[in-house]
Amino acid sequence: MTPHNASGPSRWSDLDRPPLNVNALRRGLLHEGGLWTSVDVVQRTGSTNSDLVARAASGAAEEGAVLVAEEQTAGRGRLDRRWTAPARSGLFFSVLLRPAEVPLERWGWLPLLTGVAVATGLSRAAGVDTALKWPNDLLVTVGGEERKAGGILAERAGEDGVVVGVGLNVSLRADELPVPQAGSLALADAVSTDRDTLLRSVLRSLETWYDRWRSAGGDPVTSTLQEAYAAGCATLGRQVRAELPGGRALLGEAVAIDGDGRLVIATAEGVREAVGAGDIVHLRPA
């Protein structure tokens, strides 16, 4: 972990937000034959995704590398949206995966797989029911309302790798939310906001799901990934508006996740269209 600079604010200044214990994380996650090969924690960086993509390109990272930041200053979501949060208020991490056994056309399942893994890990460690908004938002319930508490971003890392990043609001208070529609585990009444415990649980869950998916050659049915994602997806059964590339919008009911991980929307005209990219808005019932 980066040494504390005496001229700057103490990393212990917020007792509700202690720093991650990198040694304990390594003891809990790194083991012979396991997926995770390294765990590094930095105090501050622009984007863990960008940093890990660069490390992979330079040959300085192997599959299973985990990079965690206590604070991100230029975190990115889908459509290049910015993601910022106070230091040590969340989990901001990226992992490097090289699924050589999986055909390239199935790699699009990785962000959805990560969503399932994060939701599973948080259910166990935080006691919070985390729902998935297609394709990669993490939702929690705050005061009876769905709120976005996190997101997932996957990027190619060379010819044979993918870096998957996760940003998750853990201890954010109501007055710290970037937008009123945001949420956090604390606001969703999590039984634990211990980031060490949460990160270990999420990464163990991700290892389990990734191994299952990879062993099945990326088959979403055999690995049960398609079924698990659909079961946890808050988008299915809802009226939605899909804002598609090129400025086109599609209105209808989200009815299924297809074998390629795309969202199938049934329009009022009886047409079914599979959407592979776009921004999905959950519409309130009329």
Short mmCIF file of N, CA and C in Angstrom, two decimals, residues 15-159:
data_model
loop_
_atom_site.label_atom_id
_atom_site.label_comp_id
_atom_site.label_asym_id
_atom_site.label_seq_id
_atom_site.Cartn_x
_atom_site.Cartn_y
_atom_site.Cartn_z
N LEU A 15 -12.92 7.69 10.54
CA LEU A 15 -12.84 6.40 11.21
C LEU A 15 -13.89 5.42 10.70
N ASP A 16 -14.94 5.92 10.04
CA ASP A 16 -15.95 5.04 9.45
C ASP A 16 -15.46 4.44 8.14
N ARG A 17 -14.34 4.94 7.65
CA ARG A 17 -13.82 4.49 6.35
C ARG A 17 -12.34 4.13 6.46
N PRO A 18 -12.04 3.05 7.18
CA PRO A 18 -10.64 2.64 7.29
C PRO A 18 -10.11 2.15 5.96
N PRO A 19 -8.79 2.19 5.76
CA PRO A 19 -8.21 1.71 4.50
C PRO A 19 -8.32 0.20 4.39
N LEU A 20 -8.27 -0.28 3.17
CA LEU A 20 -8.26 -1.72 2.93
C LEU A 20 -6.97 -2.32 3.47
N ASN A 21 -7.07 -3.54 3.92
CA ASN A 21 -5.92 -4.27 4.44
C ASN A 21 -5.40 -5.19 3.34
N VAL A 22 -4.42 -4.71 2.59
CA VAL A 22 -3.96 -5.45 1.42
C VAL A 22 -3.35 -6.80 1.80
N ASN A 23 -2.66 -6.86 2.93
CA ASN A 23 -2.06 -8.13 3.33
C ASN A 23 -3.12 -9.18 3.65
N ALA A 24 -4.18 -8.75 4.33
CA ALA A 24 -5.27 -9.67 4.64
C ALA A 24 -5.99 -10.10 3.37
N LEU A 25 -6.15 -9.17 2.43
CA LEU A 25 -6.80 -9.52 1.16
C LEU A 25 -5.97 -10.56 0.41
N ARG A 26 -4.67 -10.37 0.39
CA ARG A 26 -3.80 -11.35 -0.29
C ARG A 26 -3.87 -12.71 0.38
N ARG A 27 -3.85 -12.73 1.72
CA ARG A 27 -3.94 -14.01 2.42
C ARG A 27 -5.25 -14.72 2.12
N GLY A 28 -6.33 -13.96 1.99
CA GLY A 28 -7.64 -14.56 1.78
C GLY A 28 -7.93 -14.95 0.34
N LEU A 29 -7.21 -14.36 -0.62
CA LEU A 29 -7.58 -14.55 -2.02
C LEU A 29 -6.54 -15.29 -2.86
N LEU A 30 -5.28 -15.19 -2.51
CA LEU A 30 -4.23 -15.79 -3.33
C LEU A 30 -3.90 -17.19 -2.82
N HIS A 31 -4.15 -18.19 -3.65
CA HIS A 31 -3.82 -19.56 -3.24
C HIS A 31 -3.47 -20.38 -4.48
N GLU A 32 -2.70 -21.42 -4.27
CA GLU A 32 -2.21 -22.27 -5.36
C GLU A 32 -3.39 -22.81 -6.18
N GLY A 33 -3.32 -22.62 -7.50
CA GLY A 33 -4.35 -23.13 -8.38
C GLY A 33 -5.58 -22.25 -8.50
N GLY A 34 -5.62 -21.13 -7.76
CA GLY A 34 -6.76 -20.23 -7.82
C GLY A 34 -6.65 -19.24 -8.97
N LEU A 35 -7.73 -18.55 -9.23
CA LEU A 35 -7.76 -17.57 -10.33
C LEU A 35 -6.91 -16.34 -10.02
N TRP A 36 -6.99 -15.85 -8.79
CA TRP A 36 -6.35 -14.57 -8.48
C TRP A 36 -4.85 -14.76 -8.27
N THR A 37 -4.07 -13.99 -8.99
CA THR A 37 -2.61 -14.15 -8.97
C THR A 37 -1.89 -12.99 -8.29
N SER A 38 -2.53 -11.84 -8.20
CA SER A 38 -1.95 -10.69 -7.49
C SER A 38 -3.08 -9.76 -7.06
N VAL A 39 -2.86 -9.10 -5.93
CA VAL A 39 -3.81 -8.09 -5.44
C VAL A 39 -2.99 -6.86 -5.06
N ASP A 40 -3.26 -5.74 -5.72
CA ASP A 40 -2.57 -4.49 -5.42
C ASP A 40 -3.60 -3.42 -5.07
N VAL A 41 -3.30 -2.64 -4.05
CA VAL A 41 -4.16 -1.53 -3.64
C VAL A 41 -3.36 -0.24 -3.77
N VAL A 42 -3.90 0.72 -4.49
CA VAL A 42 -3.28 2.04 -4.61
C VAL A 42 -4.18 3.06 -3.91
N GLN A 43 -3.55 4.11 -3.39
CA GLN A 43 -4.34 5.11 -2.67
C GLN A 43 -5.24 5.92 -3.60
N ARG A 44 -4.71 6.27 -4.76
CA ARG A 44 -5.46 7.18 -5.64
C ARG A 44 -5.00 6.95 -7.07
N THR A 45 -5.94 6.90 -7.99
CA THR A 45 -5.58 6.80 -9.39
C THR A 45 -6.73 7.35 -10.23
N GLY A 46 -6.44 7.54 -11.52
CA GLY A 46 -7.51 8.01 -12.40
C GLY A 46 -8.55 6.92 -12.62
N SER A 47 -8.09 5.77 -13.13
CA SER A 47 -9.00 4.67 -13.44
C SER A 47 -8.26 3.35 -13.30
N THR A 48 -8.78 2.46 -12.48
CA THR A 48 -8.14 1.14 -12.34
C THR A 48 -8.22 0.37 -13.66
N ASN A 49 -9.29 0.57 -14.42
CA ASN A 49 -9.38 -0.10 -15.73
C ASN A 49 -8.25 0.33 -16.65
N SER A 50 -8.07 1.64 -16.77
CA SER A 50 -7.01 2.15 -17.65
C SER A 50 -5.64 1.67 -17.20
N ASP A 51 -5.42 1.69 -15.88
CA ASP A 51 -4.12 1.26 -15.35
C ASP A 51 -3.86 -0.21 -15.63
N LEU A 52 -4.88 -1.06 -15.46
CA LEU A 52 -4.68 -2.49 -15.64
C LEU A 52 -4.57 -2.86 -17.12
N VAL A 53 -5.29 -2.15 -17.99
CA VAL A 53 -5.12 -2.35 -19.43
C VAL A 53 -3.68 -2.03 -19.83
N ALA A 54 -3.14 -0.95 -19.27
CA ALA A 54 -1.76 -0.56 -19.58
C ALA A 54 -0.77 -1.59 -19.04
N ARG A 55 -1.01 -2.10 -17.85
CA ARG A 55 -0.13 -3.13 -17.28
C ARG A 55 -0.16 -4.38 -18.15
N ALA A 56 -1.35 -4.77 -18.60
CA ALA A 56 -1.47 -5.96 -19.44
C ALA A 56 -0.71 -5.76 -20.75
N ALA A 57 -0.82 -4.56 -21.33
CA ALA A 57 -0.15 -4.27 -22.60
C ALA A 57 1.36 -4.33 -22.46
N SER A 58 1.87 -3.96 -21.29
CA SER A 58 3.32 -3.94 -21.08
C SER A 58 3.86 -5.29 -20.61
N GLY A 59 2.95 -6.25 -20.41
CA GLY A 59 3.37 -7.56 -19.93
C GLY A 59 3.59 -7.62 -18.44
N ALA A 60 3.14 -6.56 -17.71
CA ALA A 60 3.37 -6.49 -16.27
C ALA A 60 2.24 -7.09 -15.46
N ALA A 61 1.24 -7.67 -16.14
CA ALA A 61 0.12 -8.28 -15.41
C ALA A 61 -0.27 -9.58 -16.09
N GLU A 62 -0.58 -10.58 -15.28
CA GLU A 62 -1.05 -11.85 -15.81
C GLU A 62 -2.51 -12.04 -15.45
N GLU A 63 -3.12 -13.08 -16.03
CA GLU A 63 -4.52 -13.32 -15.73
C GLU A 63 -4.70 -13.47 -14.22
N GLY A 64 -5.77 -12.89 -13.72
CA GLY A 64 -6.04 -12.97 -12.30
C GLY A 64 -5.48 -11.81 -11.50
N ALA A 65 -4.88 -10.82 -12.19
CA ALA A 65 -4.41 -9.62 -11.50
C ALA A 65 -5.61 -8.80 -11.04
N VAL A 66 -5.56 -8.32 -9.81
CA VAL A 66 -6.61 -7.49 -9.23
C VAL A 66 -5.99 -6.16 -8.83
N LEU A 67 -6.57 -5.06 -9.30
CA LEU A 67 -6.09 -3.73 -8.95
C LEU A 67 -7.23 -2.96 -8.29
N VAL A 68 -6.98 -2.49 -7.07
CA VAL A 68 -8.00 -1.79 -6.29
C VAL A 68 -7.51 -0.39 -5.98
N ALA A 69 -8.41 0.58 -6.04
CA ALA A 69 -8.05 1.96 -5.68
C ALA A 69 -8.92 2.40 -4.50
N GLU A 70 -8.27 3.08 -3.54
CA GLU A 70 -9.04 3.66 -2.44
C GLU A 70 -9.85 4.86 -2.94
N GLU A 71 -9.34 5.50 -4.00
CA GLU A 71 -10.05 6.63 -4.59
C GLU A 71 -9.75 6.68 -6.07
N GLN A 72 -10.82 6.90 -6.88
CA GLN A 72 -10.66 7.05 -8.32
C GLN A 72 -11.04 8.48 -8.70
N THR A 73 -10.19 9.11 -9.48
CA THR A 73 -10.48 10.49 -9.88
C THR A 73 -11.05 10.60 -11.28
N ALA A 74 -10.94 9.52 -12.05
CA ALA A 74 -11.46 9.55 -13.43
C ALA A 74 -12.08 8.21 -13.78
N GLY A 75 -12.82 7.64 -12.82
CA GLY A 75 -13.50 6.38 -13.08
C GLY A 75 -14.52 6.56 -14.20
N ARG A 76 -14.67 5.51 -15.02
CA ARG A 76 -15.56 5.61 -16.18
C ARG A 76 -16.61 4.52 -16.14
N GLY A 77 -17.82 4.90 -16.55
CA GLY A 77 -18.87 3.93 -16.75
C GLY A 77 -19.10 3.75 -18.24
N ARG A 78 -20.20 3.08 -18.58
CA ARG A 78 -20.53 2.93 -19.99
C ARG A 78 -20.77 4.31 -20.61
N LEU A 79 -20.60 4.40 -21.93
CA LEU A 79 -20.82 5.63 -22.69
C LEU A 79 -19.92 6.75 -22.17
N ASP A 80 -18.77 6.33 -21.57
CA ASP A 80 -17.75 7.26 -21.08
C ASP A 80 -18.27 8.20 -19.99
N ARG A 81 -19.26 7.74 -19.23
CA ARG A 81 -19.75 8.55 -18.11
C ARG A 81 -18.74 8.51 -16.98
N ARG A 82 -18.65 9.59 -16.23
CA ARG A 82 -17.68 9.70 -15.14
C ARG A 82 -18.26 9.12 -13.85
N TRP A 83 -17.37 8.57 -13.06
CA TRP A 83 -17.76 7.96 -11.79
C TRP A 83 -16.81 8.47 -10.72
N THR A 84 -17.31 9.27 -9.78
CA THR A 84 -16.47 9.78 -8.70
C THR A 84 -17.16 9.53 -7.37
N ALA A 85 -16.36 9.38 -6.32
CA ALA A 85 -16.88 9.16 -4.98
C ALA A 85 -15.79 9.52 -3.98
N PRO A 86 -16.16 9.84 -2.73
CA PRO A 86 -15.14 10.15 -1.72
C PRO A 86 -14.19 8.97 -1.50
N ALA A 87 -12.99 9.28 -1.06
CA ALA A 87 -11.99 8.24 -0.81
C ALA A 87 -12.52 7.22 0.21
N ARG A 88 -12.27 5.94 -0.07
CA ARG A 88 -12.60 4.82 0.81
C ARG A 88 -14.09 4.68 1.07
N SER A 89 -14.93 5.28 0.22
CA SER A 89 -16.38 5.18 0.40
C SER A 89 -16.99 4.03 -0.40
N GLY A 90 -16.16 3.38 -1.21
CA GLY A 90 -16.70 2.31 -2.05
C GLY A 90 -15.63 1.31 -2.43
N LEU A 91 -16.01 0.41 -3.31
CA LEU A 91 -15.07 -0.54 -3.89
C LEU A 91 -14.87 -0.17 -5.35
N PHE A 92 -13.63 0.12 -5.71
CA PHE A 92 -13.29 0.50 -7.07
C PHE A 92 -12.14 -0.41 -7.50
N PHE A 93 -12.45 -1.40 -8.32
CA PHE A 93 -11.41 -2.38 -8.66
C PHE A 93 -11.60 -2.92 -10.06
N SER A 94 -10.49 -3.45 -10.60
CA SER A 94 -10.50 -4.07 -11.93
C SER A 94 -9.75 -5.38 -11.86
N VAL A 95 -10.15 -6.32 -12.73
CA VAL A 95 -9.49 -7.63 -12.80
C VAL A 95 -9.15 -7.92 -14.26
N LEU A 96 -8.06 -8.66 -14.46
CA LEU A 96 -7.64 -9.05 -15.80
C LEU A 96 -7.98 -10.52 -16.03
N LEU A 97 -8.74 -10.78 -17.08
CA LEU A 97 -9.16 -12.14 -17.42
C LEU A 97 -8.69 -12.47 -18.83
N ARG A 98 -8.29 -13.74 -19.02
CA ARG A 98 -7.87 -14.20 -20.35
C ARG A 98 -8.55 -15.54 -20.63
N PRO A 99 -9.81 -15.50 -21.05
CA PRO A 99 -10.59 -16.73 -21.24
C PRO A 99 -10.28 -17.44 -22.56
N ALA A 100 -9.08 -18.01 -22.64
CA ALA A 100 -8.62 -18.61 -23.90
C ALA A 100 -9.51 -19.75 -24.36
N GLU A 101 -10.17 -20.43 -23.42
CA GLU A 101 -11.00 -21.59 -23.78
C GLU A 101 -12.36 -21.19 -24.35
N VAL A 102 -12.66 -19.89 -24.30
CA VAL A 102 -14.00 -19.42 -24.69
C VAL A 102 -13.94 -18.72 -26.04
N PRO A 103 -14.82 -19.10 -26.98
CA PRO A 103 -14.86 -18.40 -28.27
C PRO A 103 -15.10 -16.90 -28.09
N LEU A 104 -14.45 -16.12 -28.93
CA LEU A 104 -14.51 -14.66 -28.81
C LEU A 104 -15.94 -14.13 -28.79
N GLU A 105 -16.84 -14.76 -29.56
CA GLU A 105 -18.21 -14.25 -29.65
C GLU A 105 -18.97 -14.39 -28.34
N ARG A 106 -18.43 -15.16 -27.39
CA ARG A 106 -19.10 -15.31 -26.10
C ARG A 106 -18.51 -14.41 -25.02
N TRP A 107 -17.49 -13.65 -25.35
CA TRP A 107 -16.87 -12.78 -24.35
C TRP A 107 -17.80 -11.66 -23.90
N GLY A 108 -18.81 -11.37 -24.69
CA GLY A 108 -19.79 -10.35 -24.32
C GLY A 108 -20.56 -10.70 -23.04
N TRP A 109 -20.48 -11.97 -22.62
CA TRP A 109 -21.13 -12.38 -21.39
C TRP A 109 -20.35 -11.93 -20.14
N LEU A 110 -19.10 -11.52 -20.29
CA LEU A 110 -18.28 -11.23 -19.11
C LEU A 110 -18.85 -10.14 -18.19
N PRO A 111 -19.33 -9.00 -18.72
CA PRO A 111 -19.91 -8.02 -17.79
C PRO A 111 -21.17 -8.53 -17.11
N LEU A 112 -21.96 -9.36 -17.82
CA LEU A 112 -23.16 -9.92 -17.20
C LEU A 112 -22.78 -10.94 -16.14
N LEU A 113 -21.77 -11.74 -16.43
CA LEU A 113 -21.26 -12.70 -15.45
C LEU A 113 -20.78 -11.97 -14.20
N THR A 114 -20.07 -10.87 -14.41
CA THR A 114 -19.58 -10.09 -13.27
C THR A 114 -20.73 -9.55 -12.44
N GLY A 115 -21.80 -9.12 -13.11
CA GLY A 115 -22.98 -8.65 -12.39
C GLY A 115 -23.57 -9.72 -11.50
N VAL A 116 -23.70 -10.92 -12.04
CA VAL A 116 -24.23 -12.04 -11.25
C VAL A 116 -23.31 -12.33 -10.07
N ALA A 117 -22.00 -12.32 -10.32
CA ALA A 117 -21.04 -12.62 -9.26
C ALA A 117 -21.08 -11.56 -8.16
N VAL A 118 -21.14 -10.29 -8.53
CA VAL A 118 -21.19 -9.21 -7.54
C VAL A 118 -22.46 -9.32 -6.72
N ALA A 119 -23.60 -9.53 -7.38
CA ALA A 119 -24.87 -9.65 -6.66
C ALA A 119 -24.84 -10.82 -5.69
N THR A 120 -24.28 -11.94 -6.13
CA THR A 120 -24.18 -13.12 -5.26
C THR A 120 -23.29 -12.84 -4.07
N GLY A 121 -22.13 -12.24 -4.32
CA GLY A 121 -21.19 -11.94 -3.24
C GLY A 121 -21.75 -10.96 -2.24
N LEU A 122 -22.48 -9.93 -2.71
CA LEU A 122 -23.04 -8.94 -1.80
C LEU A 122 -24.19 -9.51 -1.00
N SER A 123 -24.95 -10.41 -1.58
CA SER A 123 -26.04 -11.05 -0.85
C SER A 123 -25.49 -11.80 0.37
N ARG A 124 -24.36 -12.48 0.16
CA ARG A 124 -23.75 -13.26 1.24
C ARG A 124 -23.11 -12.36 2.30
N ALA A 125 -22.36 -11.35 1.85
CA ALA A 125 -21.54 -10.59 2.79
C ALA A 125 -22.22 -9.34 3.35
N ALA A 126 -23.16 -8.76 2.59
CA ALA A 126 -23.79 -7.52 3.03
C ALA A 126 -25.26 -7.70 3.37
N GLY A 127 -25.82 -8.87 3.01
CA GLY A 127 -27.23 -9.09 3.28
C GLY A 127 -28.13 -8.16 2.48
N VAL A 128 -27.64 -7.73 1.33
CA VAL A 128 -28.39 -6.79 0.49
C VAL A 128 -28.81 -7.49 -0.80
N ASP A 129 -30.07 -7.32 -1.17
CA ASP A 129 -30.56 -7.87 -2.42
C ASP A 129 -30.18 -6.90 -3.54
N THR A 130 -29.20 -7.29 -4.34
CA THR A 130 -28.72 -6.44 -5.43
C THR A 130 -29.31 -6.93 -6.74
N ALA A 131 -30.06 -6.07 -7.41
CA ALA A 131 -30.66 -6.43 -8.69
C ALA A 131 -29.79 -5.92 -9.83
N LEU A 132 -29.97 -6.52 -11.01
CA LEU A 132 -29.16 -6.18 -12.17
C LEU A 132 -30.02 -5.45 -13.20
N LYS A 133 -29.56 -4.29 -13.61
CA LYS A 133 -30.22 -3.56 -14.70
C LYS A 133 -29.37 -3.77 -15.94
N TRP A 134 -29.97 -4.36 -16.97
CA TRP A 134 -29.21 -4.68 -18.18
C TRP A 134 -28.63 -3.41 -18.77
N PRO A 135 -27.37 -3.44 -19.23
CA PRO A 135 -26.50 -4.60 -19.21
C PRO A 135 -25.56 -4.68 -18.01
N ASN A 136 -25.37 -3.57 -17.28
CA ASN A 136 -24.28 -3.65 -16.29
C ASN A 136 -24.42 -2.69 -15.11
N ASP A 137 -25.64 -2.36 -14.72
CA ASP A 137 -25.84 -1.54 -13.53
C ASP A 137 -26.23 -2.43 -12.35
N LEU A 138 -25.80 -2.03 -11.17
CA LEU A 138 -26.13 -2.73 -9.93
C LEU A 138 -27.11 -1.86 -9.15
N LEU A 139 -28.29 -2.42 -8.84
CA LEU A 139 -29.34 -1.67 -8.18
C LEU A 139 -29.57 -2.17 -6.77
N VAL A 140 -29.85 -1.24 -5.85
CA VAL A 140 -30.28 -1.59 -4.51
C VAL A 140 -31.58 -0.85 -4.22
N THR A 141 -32.28 -1.27 -3.18
CA THR A 141 -33.54 -0.63 -2.81
C THR A 141 -33.31 0.28 -1.61
N VAL A 142 -33.66 1.54 -1.77
CA VAL A 142 -33.51 2.54 -0.71
C VAL A 142 -34.87 3.21 -0.52
N GLY A 143 -35.46 3.02 0.65
CA GLY A 143 -36.77 3.64 0.91
C GLY A 143 -37.83 3.20 -0.07
N GLY A 144 -37.76 1.94 -0.51
CA GLY A 144 -38.76 1.41 -1.44
C GLY A 144 -38.51 1.76 -2.89
N GLU A 145 -37.42 2.46 -3.18
CA GLU A 145 -37.11 2.86 -4.56
C GLU A 145 -35.83 2.18 -5.04
N GLU A 146 -35.81 1.82 -6.32
CA GLU A 146 -34.59 1.30 -6.93
C GLU A 146 -33.59 2.42 -7.12
N ARG A 147 -32.35 2.18 -6.68
CA ARG A 147 -31.29 3.17 -6.86
C ARG A 147 -30.06 2.48 -7.43
N LYS A 148 -29.34 3.17 -8.29
CA LYS A 148 -28.09 2.62 -8.82
C LYS A 148 -26.99 2.79 -7.79
N ALA A 149 -26.38 1.66 -7.41
CA ALA A 149 -25.30 1.69 -6.43
C ALA A 149 -23.95 1.35 -7.05
N GLY A 150 -23.97 0.89 -8.29
CA GLY A 150 -22.70 0.51 -8.91
C GLY A 150 -22.84 0.20 -10.37
N GLY A 151 -21.70 -0.04 -10.99
CA GLY A 151 -21.69 -0.36 -12.41
C GLY A 151 -20.47 -1.18 -12.77
N ILE A 152 -20.51 -1.72 -13.98
CA ILE A 152 -19.47 -2.63 -14.47
C ILE A 152 -19.05 -2.16 -15.85
N LEU A 153 -17.75 -2.19 -16.12
CA LEU A 153 -17.24 -1.79 -17.43
C LEU A 153 -16.18 -2.79 -17.87
N ALA A 154 -16.39 -3.41 -19.03
CA ALA A 154 -15.42 -4.36 -19.59
C ALA A 154 -14.73 -3.73 -20.79
N GLU A 155 -13.40 -3.91 -20.86
CA GLU A 155 -12.61 -3.38 -21.97
C GLU A 155 -11.62 -4.43 -22.43
N ARG A 156 -11.38 -4.48 -23.73
CA ARG A 156 -10.38 -5.39 -24.25
C ARG A 156 -8.99 -4.98 -23.79
N ALA A 157 -8.18 -5.98 -23.52
CA ALA A 157 -6.78 -5.75 -23.15
C ALA A 157 -5.93 -6.60 -24.08
N GLY A 158 -5.56 -6.03 -25.22
CA GLY A 158 -4.81 -6.79 -26.21
C GLY A 158 -5.68 -7.79 -26.93
N GLU A 159 -5.04 -8.76 -27.56
CA GLU A 159 -5.78 -9.74 -28.36
C GLU A 159 -6.45 -10.81 -27.50
#
